[in-house]
Coordinates of C-alpha atoms (C1' of nucleotides) in Angstrom, one line a residue:
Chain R
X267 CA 77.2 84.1 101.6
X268 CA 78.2 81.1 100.3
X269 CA 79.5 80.1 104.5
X270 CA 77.6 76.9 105.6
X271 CA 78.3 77.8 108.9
X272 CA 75.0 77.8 110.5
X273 CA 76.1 78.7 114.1
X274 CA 77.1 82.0 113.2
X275 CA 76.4 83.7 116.5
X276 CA 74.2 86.4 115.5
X277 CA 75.7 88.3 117.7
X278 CA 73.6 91.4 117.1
X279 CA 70.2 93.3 119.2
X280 CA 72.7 96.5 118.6
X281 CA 72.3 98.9 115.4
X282 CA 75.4 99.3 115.3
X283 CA 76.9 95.8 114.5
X284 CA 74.2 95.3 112.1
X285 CA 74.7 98.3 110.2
X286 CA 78.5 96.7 110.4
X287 CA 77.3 93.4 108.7
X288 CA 74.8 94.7 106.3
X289 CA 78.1 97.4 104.8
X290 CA 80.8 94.4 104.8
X291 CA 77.9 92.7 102.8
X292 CA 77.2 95.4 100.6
X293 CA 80.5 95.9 99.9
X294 CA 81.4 92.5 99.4
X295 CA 78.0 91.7 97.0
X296 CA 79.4 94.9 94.8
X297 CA 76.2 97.2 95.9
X298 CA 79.5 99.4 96.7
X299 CA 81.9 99.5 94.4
X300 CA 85.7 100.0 95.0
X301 CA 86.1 104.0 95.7
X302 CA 82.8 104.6 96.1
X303 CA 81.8 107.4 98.3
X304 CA 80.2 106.3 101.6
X305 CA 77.7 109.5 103.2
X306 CA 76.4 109.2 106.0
X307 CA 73.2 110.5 106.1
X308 CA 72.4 108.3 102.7
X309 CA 73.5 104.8 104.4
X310 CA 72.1 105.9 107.7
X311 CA 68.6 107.0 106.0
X312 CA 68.4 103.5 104.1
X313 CA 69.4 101.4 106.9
X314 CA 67.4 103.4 109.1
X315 CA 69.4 104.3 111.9
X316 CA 71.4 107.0 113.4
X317 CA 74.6 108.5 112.2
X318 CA 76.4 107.9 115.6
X319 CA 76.1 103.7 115.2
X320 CA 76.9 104.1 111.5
X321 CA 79.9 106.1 111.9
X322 CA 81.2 103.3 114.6
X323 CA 80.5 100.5 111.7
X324 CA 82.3 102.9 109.5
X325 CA 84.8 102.9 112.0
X326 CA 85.3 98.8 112.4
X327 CA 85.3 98.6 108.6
X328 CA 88.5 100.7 108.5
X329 CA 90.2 98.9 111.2
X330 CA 89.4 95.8 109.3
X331 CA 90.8 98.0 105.6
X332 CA 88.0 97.7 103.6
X333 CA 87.3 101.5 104.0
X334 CA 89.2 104.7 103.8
X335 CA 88.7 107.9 105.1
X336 CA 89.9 111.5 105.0
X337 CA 89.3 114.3 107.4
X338 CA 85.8 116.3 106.5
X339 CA 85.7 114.4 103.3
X340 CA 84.1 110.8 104.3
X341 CA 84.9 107.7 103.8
X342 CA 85.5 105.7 100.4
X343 CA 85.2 101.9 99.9
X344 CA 88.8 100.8 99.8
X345 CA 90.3 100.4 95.8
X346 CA 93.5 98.9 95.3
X347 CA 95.2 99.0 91.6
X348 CA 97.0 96.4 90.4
X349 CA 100.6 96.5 92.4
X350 CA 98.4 96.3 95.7
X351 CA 96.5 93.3 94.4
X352 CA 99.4 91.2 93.5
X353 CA 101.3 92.3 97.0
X354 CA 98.2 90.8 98.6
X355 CA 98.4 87.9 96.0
X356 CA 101.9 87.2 97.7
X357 CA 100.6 87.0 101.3
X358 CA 98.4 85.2 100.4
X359 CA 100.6 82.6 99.2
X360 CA 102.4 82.7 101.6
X361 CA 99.6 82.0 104.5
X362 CA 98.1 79.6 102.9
X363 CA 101.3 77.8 102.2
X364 CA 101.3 77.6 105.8
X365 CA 97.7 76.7 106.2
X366 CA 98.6 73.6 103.9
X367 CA 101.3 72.5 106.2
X368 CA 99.4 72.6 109.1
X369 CA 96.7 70.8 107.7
X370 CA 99.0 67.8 106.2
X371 CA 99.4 66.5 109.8
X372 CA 95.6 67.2 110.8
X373 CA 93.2 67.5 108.6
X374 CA 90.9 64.3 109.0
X375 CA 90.3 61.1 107.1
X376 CA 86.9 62.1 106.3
X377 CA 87.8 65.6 105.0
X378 CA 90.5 64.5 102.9
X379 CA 87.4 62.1 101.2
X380 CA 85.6 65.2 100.6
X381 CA 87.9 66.9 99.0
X382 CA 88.4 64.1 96.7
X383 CA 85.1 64.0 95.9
X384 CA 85.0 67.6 95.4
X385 CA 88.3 67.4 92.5
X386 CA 86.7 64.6 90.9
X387 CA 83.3 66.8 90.9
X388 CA 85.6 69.9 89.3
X389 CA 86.6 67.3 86.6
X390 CA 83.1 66.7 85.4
X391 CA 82.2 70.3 85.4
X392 CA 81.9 71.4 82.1
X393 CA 83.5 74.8 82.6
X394 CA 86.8 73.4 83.4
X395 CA 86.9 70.8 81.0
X396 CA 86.2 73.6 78.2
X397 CA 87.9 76.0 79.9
X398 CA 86.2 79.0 79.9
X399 CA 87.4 80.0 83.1
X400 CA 85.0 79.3 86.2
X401 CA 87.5 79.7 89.0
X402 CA 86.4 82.3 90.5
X403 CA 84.2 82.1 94.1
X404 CA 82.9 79.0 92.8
X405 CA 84.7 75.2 93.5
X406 CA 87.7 77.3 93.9
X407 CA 87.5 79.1 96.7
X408 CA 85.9 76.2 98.8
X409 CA 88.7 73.6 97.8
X410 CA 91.0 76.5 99.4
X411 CA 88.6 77.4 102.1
X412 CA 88.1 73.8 103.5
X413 CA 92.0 73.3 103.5
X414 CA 92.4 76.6 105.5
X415 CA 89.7 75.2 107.9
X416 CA 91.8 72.3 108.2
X417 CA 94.9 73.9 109.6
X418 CA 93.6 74.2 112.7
X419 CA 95.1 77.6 113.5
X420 CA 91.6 79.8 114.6
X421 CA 93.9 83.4 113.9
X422 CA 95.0 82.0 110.6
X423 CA 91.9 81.0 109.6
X424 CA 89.9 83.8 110.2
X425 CA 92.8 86.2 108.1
X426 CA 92.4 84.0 105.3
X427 CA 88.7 82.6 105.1
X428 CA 87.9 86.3 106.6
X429 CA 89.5 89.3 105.5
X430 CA 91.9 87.4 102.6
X431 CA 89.2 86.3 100.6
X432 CA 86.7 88.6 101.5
X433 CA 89.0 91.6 99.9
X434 CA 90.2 89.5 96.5
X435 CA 86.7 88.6 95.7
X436 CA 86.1 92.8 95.4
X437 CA 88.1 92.6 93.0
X438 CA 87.5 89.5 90.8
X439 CA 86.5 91.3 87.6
X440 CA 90.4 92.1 87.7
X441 CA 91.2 88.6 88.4
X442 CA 89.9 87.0 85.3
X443 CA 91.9 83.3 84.9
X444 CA 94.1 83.1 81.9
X445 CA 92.5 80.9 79.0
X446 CA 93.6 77.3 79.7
X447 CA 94.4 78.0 83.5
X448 CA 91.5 76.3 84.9
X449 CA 92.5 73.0 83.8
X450 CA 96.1 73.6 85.1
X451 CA 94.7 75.2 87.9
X452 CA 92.8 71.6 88.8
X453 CA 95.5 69.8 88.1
X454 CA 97.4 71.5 90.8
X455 CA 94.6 70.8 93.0
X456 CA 95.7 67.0 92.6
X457 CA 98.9 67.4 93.7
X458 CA 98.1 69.3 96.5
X459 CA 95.7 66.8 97.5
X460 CA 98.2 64.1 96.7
X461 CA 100.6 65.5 99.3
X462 CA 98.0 65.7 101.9
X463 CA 97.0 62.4 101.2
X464 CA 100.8 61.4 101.9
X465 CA 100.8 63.7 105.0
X466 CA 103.9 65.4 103.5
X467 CA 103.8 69.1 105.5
X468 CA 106.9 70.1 103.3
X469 CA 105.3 68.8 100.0
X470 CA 102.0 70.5 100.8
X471 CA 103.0 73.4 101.5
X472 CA 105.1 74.0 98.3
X473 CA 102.6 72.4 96.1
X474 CA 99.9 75.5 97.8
X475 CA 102.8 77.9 97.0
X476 CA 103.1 76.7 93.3
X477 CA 99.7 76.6 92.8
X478 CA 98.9 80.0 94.1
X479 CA 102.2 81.9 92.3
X480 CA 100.8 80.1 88.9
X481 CA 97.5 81.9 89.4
X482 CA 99.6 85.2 90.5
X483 CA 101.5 84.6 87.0
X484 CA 98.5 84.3 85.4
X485 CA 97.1 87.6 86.6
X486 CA 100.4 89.4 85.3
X487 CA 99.7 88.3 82.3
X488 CA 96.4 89.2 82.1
X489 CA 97.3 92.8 83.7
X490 CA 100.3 93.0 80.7
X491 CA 97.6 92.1 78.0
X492 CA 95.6 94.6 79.1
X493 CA 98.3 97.4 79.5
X494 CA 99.0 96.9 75.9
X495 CA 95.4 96.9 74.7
X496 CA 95.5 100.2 76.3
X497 CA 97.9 101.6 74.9
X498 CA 96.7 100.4 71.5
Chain C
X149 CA 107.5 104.6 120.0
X150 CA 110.5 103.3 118.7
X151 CA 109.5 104.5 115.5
X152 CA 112.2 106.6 114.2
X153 CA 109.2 107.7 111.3
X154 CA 108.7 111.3 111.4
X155 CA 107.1 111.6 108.5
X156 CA 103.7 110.6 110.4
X157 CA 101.1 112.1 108.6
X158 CA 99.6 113.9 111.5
X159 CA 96.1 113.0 110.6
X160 CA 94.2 114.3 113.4
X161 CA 92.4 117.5 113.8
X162 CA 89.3 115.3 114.8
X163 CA 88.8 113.5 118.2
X164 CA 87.8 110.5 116.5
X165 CA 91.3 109.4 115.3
X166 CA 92.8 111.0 118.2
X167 CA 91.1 108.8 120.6
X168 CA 92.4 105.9 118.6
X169 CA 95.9 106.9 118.4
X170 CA 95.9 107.3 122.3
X171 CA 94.1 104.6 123.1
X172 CA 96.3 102.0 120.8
X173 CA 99.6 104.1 122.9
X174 CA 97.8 102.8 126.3
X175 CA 97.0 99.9 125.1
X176 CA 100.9 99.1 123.7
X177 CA 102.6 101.0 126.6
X178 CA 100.8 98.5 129.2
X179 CA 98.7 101.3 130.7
X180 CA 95.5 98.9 129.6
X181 CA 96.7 95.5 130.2
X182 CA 95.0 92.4 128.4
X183 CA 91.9 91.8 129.6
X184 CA 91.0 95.1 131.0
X185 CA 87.6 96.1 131.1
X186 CA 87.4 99.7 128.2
X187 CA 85.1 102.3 130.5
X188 CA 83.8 104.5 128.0
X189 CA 82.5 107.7 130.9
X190 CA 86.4 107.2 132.6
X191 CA 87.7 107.2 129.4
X192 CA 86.0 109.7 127.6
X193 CA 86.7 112.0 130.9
X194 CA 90.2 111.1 131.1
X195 CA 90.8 112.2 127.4
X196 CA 88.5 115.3 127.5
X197 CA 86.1 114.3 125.0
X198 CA 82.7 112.9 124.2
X199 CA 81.6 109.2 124.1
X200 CA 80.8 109.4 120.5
X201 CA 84.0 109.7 118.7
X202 CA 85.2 107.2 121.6
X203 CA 82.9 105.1 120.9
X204 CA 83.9 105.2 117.0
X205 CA 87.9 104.5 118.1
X206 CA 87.1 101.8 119.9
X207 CA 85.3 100.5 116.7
X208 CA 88.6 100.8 114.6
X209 CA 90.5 98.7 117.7
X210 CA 87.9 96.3 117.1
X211 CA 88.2 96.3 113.6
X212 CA 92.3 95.8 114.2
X213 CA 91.2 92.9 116.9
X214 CA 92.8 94.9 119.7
X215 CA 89.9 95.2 121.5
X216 CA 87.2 92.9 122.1
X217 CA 83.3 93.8 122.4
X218 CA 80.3 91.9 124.2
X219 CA 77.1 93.6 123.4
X220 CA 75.8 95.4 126.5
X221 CA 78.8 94.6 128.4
X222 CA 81.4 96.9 127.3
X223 CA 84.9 96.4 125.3
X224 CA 88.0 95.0 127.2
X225 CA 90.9 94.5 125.3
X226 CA 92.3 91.7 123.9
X227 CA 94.2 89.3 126.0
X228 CA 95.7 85.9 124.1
X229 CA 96.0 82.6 125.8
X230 CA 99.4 80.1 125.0
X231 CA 98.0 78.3 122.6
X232 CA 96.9 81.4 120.6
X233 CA 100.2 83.5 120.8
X234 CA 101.6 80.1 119.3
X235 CA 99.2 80.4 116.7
X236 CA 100.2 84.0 115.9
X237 CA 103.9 83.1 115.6
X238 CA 103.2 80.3 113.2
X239 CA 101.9 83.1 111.4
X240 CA 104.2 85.6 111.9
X241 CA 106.7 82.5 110.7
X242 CA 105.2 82.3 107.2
X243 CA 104.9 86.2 106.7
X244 CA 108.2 87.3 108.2
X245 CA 109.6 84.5 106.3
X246 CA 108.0 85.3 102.7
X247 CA 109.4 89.1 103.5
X248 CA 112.8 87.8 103.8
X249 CA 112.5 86.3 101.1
X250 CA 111.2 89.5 99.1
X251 CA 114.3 91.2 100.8
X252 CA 116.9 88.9 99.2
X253 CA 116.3 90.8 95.7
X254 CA 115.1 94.2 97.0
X255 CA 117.5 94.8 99.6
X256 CA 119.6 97.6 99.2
X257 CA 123.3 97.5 100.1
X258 CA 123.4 100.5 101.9
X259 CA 120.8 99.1 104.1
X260 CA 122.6 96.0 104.4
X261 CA 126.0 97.5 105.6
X262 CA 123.4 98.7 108.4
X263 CA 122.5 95.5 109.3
X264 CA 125.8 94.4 109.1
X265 CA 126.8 97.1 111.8
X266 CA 123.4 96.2 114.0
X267 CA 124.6 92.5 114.6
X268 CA 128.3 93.7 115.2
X269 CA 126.5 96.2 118.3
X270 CA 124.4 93.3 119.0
X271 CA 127.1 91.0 119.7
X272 CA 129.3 93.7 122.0
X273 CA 126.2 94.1 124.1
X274 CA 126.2 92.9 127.5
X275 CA 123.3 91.5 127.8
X276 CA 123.5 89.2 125.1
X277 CA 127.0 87.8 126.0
X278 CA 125.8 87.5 129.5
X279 CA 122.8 85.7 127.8
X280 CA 120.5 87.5 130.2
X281 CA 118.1 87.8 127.6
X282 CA 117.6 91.4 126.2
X283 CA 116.2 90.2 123.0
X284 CA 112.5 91.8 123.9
X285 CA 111.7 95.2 122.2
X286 CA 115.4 95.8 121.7
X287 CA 117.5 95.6 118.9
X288 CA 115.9 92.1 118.3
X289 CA 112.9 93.9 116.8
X290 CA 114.6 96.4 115.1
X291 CA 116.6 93.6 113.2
X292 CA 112.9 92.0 112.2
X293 CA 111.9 95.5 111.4
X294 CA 114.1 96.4 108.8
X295 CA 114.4 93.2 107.2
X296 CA 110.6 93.8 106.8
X297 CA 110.3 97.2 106.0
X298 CA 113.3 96.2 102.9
X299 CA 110.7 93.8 101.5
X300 CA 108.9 96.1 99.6
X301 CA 105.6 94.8 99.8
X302 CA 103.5 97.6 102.0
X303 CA 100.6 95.4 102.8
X304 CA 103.0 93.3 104.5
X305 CA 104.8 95.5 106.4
X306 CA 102.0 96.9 107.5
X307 CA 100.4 93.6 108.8
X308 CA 103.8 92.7 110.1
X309 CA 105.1 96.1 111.9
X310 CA 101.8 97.7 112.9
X311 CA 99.9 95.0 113.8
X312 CA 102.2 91.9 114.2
X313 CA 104.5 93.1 116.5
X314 CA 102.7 95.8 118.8
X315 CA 100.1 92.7 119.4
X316 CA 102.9 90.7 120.3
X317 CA 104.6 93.3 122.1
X318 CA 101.5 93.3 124.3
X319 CA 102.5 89.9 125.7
X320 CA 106.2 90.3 126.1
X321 CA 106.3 89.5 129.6
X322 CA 104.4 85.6 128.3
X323 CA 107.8 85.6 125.4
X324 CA 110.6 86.0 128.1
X325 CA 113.9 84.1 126.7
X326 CA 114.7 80.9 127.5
X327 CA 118.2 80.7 129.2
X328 CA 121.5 80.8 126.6
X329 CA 118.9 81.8 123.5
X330 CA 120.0 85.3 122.9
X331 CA 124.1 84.1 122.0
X332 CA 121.7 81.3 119.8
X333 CA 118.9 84.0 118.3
X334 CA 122.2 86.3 117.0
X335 CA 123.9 83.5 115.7
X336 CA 120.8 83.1 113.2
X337 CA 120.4 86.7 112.7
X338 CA 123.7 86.6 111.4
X339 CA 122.7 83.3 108.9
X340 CA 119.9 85.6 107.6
X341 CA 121.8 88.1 107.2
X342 CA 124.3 85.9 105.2
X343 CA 121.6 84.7 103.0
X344 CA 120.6 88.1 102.0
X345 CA 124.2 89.2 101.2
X346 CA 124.3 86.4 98.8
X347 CA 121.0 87.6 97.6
X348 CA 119.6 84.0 98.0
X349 CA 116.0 84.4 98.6
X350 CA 115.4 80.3 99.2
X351 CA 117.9 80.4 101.7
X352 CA 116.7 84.0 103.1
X353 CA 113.4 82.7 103.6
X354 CA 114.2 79.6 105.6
X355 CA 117.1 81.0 107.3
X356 CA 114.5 83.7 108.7
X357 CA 111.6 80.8 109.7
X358 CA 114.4 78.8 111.4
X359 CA 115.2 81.7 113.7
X360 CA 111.5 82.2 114.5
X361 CA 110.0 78.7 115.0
X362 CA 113.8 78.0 116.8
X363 CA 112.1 81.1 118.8
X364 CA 108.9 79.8 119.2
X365 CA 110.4 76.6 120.5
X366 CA 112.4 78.5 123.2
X367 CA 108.7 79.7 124.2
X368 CA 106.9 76.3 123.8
X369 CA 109.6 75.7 126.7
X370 CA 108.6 78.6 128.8
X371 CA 105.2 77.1 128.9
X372 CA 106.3 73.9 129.6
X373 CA 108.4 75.3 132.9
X374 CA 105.6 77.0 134.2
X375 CA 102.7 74.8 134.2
X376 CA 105.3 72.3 136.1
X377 CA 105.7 75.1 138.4
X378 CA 102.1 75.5 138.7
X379 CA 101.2 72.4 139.6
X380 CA 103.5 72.5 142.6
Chain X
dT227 C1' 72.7 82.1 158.1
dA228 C1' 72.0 81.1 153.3
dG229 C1' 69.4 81.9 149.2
dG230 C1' 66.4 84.5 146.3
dC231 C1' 64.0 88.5 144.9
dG232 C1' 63.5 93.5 143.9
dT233 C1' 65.1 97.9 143.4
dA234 C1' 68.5 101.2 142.1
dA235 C1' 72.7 102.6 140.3
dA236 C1' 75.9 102.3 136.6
dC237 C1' 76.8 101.4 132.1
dT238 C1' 76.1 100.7 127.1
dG239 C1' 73.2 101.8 123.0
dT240 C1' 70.9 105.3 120.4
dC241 C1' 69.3 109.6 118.8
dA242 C1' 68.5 114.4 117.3
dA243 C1' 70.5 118.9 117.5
dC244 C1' 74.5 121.9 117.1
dA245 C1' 79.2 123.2 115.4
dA246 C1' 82.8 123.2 112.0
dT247 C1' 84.7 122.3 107.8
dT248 C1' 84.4 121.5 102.9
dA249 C1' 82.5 121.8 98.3
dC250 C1' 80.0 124.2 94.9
dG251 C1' 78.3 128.1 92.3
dA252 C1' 77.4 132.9 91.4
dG253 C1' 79.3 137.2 90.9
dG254 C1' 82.8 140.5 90.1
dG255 C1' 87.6 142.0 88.8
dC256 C1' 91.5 141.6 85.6
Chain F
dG153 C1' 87.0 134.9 78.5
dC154 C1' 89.5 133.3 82.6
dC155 C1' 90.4 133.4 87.4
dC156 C1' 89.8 134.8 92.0
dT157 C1' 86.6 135.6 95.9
dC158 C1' 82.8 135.3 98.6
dG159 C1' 78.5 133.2 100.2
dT160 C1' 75.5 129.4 100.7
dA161 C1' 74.4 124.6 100.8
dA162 C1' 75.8 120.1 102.0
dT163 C1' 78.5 117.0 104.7
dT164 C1' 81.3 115.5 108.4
dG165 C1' 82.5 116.1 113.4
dT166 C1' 80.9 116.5 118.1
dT167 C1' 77.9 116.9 121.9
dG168 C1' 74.5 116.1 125.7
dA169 C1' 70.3 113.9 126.7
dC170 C1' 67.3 109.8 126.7
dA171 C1' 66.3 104.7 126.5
dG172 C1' 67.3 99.9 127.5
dT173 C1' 70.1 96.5 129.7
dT174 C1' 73.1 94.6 133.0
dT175 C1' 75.0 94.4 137.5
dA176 C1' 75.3 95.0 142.3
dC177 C1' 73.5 95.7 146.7
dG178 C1' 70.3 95.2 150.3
dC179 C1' 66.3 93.3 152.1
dC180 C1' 63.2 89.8 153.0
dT181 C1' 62.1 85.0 153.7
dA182 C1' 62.8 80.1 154.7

DNA sequence: TAGGCGTAAACTGTCAACAATTACGAGGGC
DNA sequence: GCCCTCGTAATTGTTGACAGTTTACGCCTA
């Protein structure tokens, strides 16, 4: 999904940890939707395996929040409204603020080429440039993602690049850019770039924070629009 | 444990969840220490039930990266080199920092008066004017603890108390004080707690990630001390 | 005596059956 | 007609047994 990491362990031979990967896939790819109703003997009949390694996939995926469960009632794909999404929106700022510092003093000559090469790439692309809103899981995410990477920190990385985006991107109908943001959005790319470029940890970071409390703003706006229409 | 919470929903009446809730207690209390290899037969004797809802528990402390799993080899749980309990206090920096920052506005004064009293107790304990170094699990926590908890943001306080802090409570005896820090560490409690009488969420926010990475520091000198020692 | 091989024990992985709880619908009472 | 109750079906919770893998021990050989 979209992770060019080849050497992905495959840690598997056991039913369970597949059935584990094939759910976090089908939940992420939108097969399950948000409060959907996980049974048991469905998923366990189309994956064909037992209920006993299901259940213990069932099991990770709540550790890791993506499910909820109830006594005798099963176990529903997780659904957040919109209060939950923007309290997640402001961790994430906030870790990935600290992601940017960290990778101001280490992120690698020929990584910070990339990403240049990736902005000026963005620039060309005709759905910023006529900005009709393209932002999301596309150049985006893997401007973000390869900054994360660069921070260096293995537990930071996997919250953000792992869980983080994982959960947001079940819920990108609800996170639909604001018309004109995906030029702005670029723009704050640059100077994010920019204070990599200058090895600034302090300017990186707060140029990651503005960035990612425009796009919070954004949302709000988008969520009061729609309140509105609503109520209309 | 420590958690003055009654209000715990008391979500059991299956063995599944049970078995978690215990196994997270042993884990926390020190009863499994880091490392330790997760016998599912001794385990699922000990606690009376069968290997299937164990099995399932041990999937959610999995999923909360408690416990780690090799296929055919069992699960142990988690045990955390230096570097990587460095790596979890950058990040418990940058969260811990954006909640006192949420605080600043959200704080109520009641609760502040509290906090106010906390730091006077603090400072007429023994152990800190002796600066023989209390600060583990004590009132230090419950300091961090409330500030969080008055953030507001329930994602966050759940990543911070729940899983933050009982991981790093795991490796306490690896955090021990440096000599003379605990007169230092309540000296910035009480700049935080300055900051967020003056509801002045900038300077909430780095007054609270000054006291940690000062923290951090006082551990990066720890390590230091004894790799000297081990080497002769 | 040291090293390698083979067997056996212990453990994890998986399954199908059983128990208990919940949800749904039909029937009867008010 | 509406609501309560009871019974049945469906679903979750749990168990013990079976299969496959790893590990450890002892024996044989060089």
């Amino acid at each position: 999904m979209a992770n060019s990491d080849i050497s992905q362990p495959l840690m598997s031979a056991n039913l369970s940890m597949l059935a584990f990967q094939r759910l976090e896939q089908a939940i992420m790819a939108g097969e399950l939707q948000p409060g959907e109703r996980l049974s048991e003997v469905t998923l366990a009949k189309r994956y064909g395996i037992s209920r006993g390694p299901l259940r213990e996939a069932i099991g990770r995926l709540e550790g890791r929040n993506l499910v909820e469960r109830v006594a005798n009632q099963g176990a529903r794909v997780v659904s957040l409204n919109e209060a939950q999404i923007l309290d997640l929106l402001v961790i994430r700022e906030s870790l990935e603020g600290m992601a940017c510092r960290l990778a101001a003093t280490r992120i690698k000559p020929a990584e910070l080429k990339r990403l240049h090469g990736m902005l000026d790439s963005h620039a060309r692309d005709a759905r910023v440039v006529s900005e009709k809103g393209y932002f999301q899981g596309g150049g985006d995410l893997d401007f973000h993602y390869r900054i994360v990477r660069a921070s260096g920190n293995e537990r930071l990385i996997k919250m953000l690049d792992e869980d983080m985006y994982s959960l947001l991107r079940l819920f990108r109908q609800r996170l639909s850019t604001a018309p004109g943001r995906p030029a702005q959005a670029l723009e704050e790319h640059r100077v994010v770039l920019a204070a990599l470029d200058a090895r600034d940890p302090d300017a990186a970071e707060a140029a990651m924070r503005t960035h990612i409390r425009n796009s919070r703003a954004s949302i709000n706006h988008i969520i009061a629009v729609r309140a509105e229409a609503e109520v209309a």
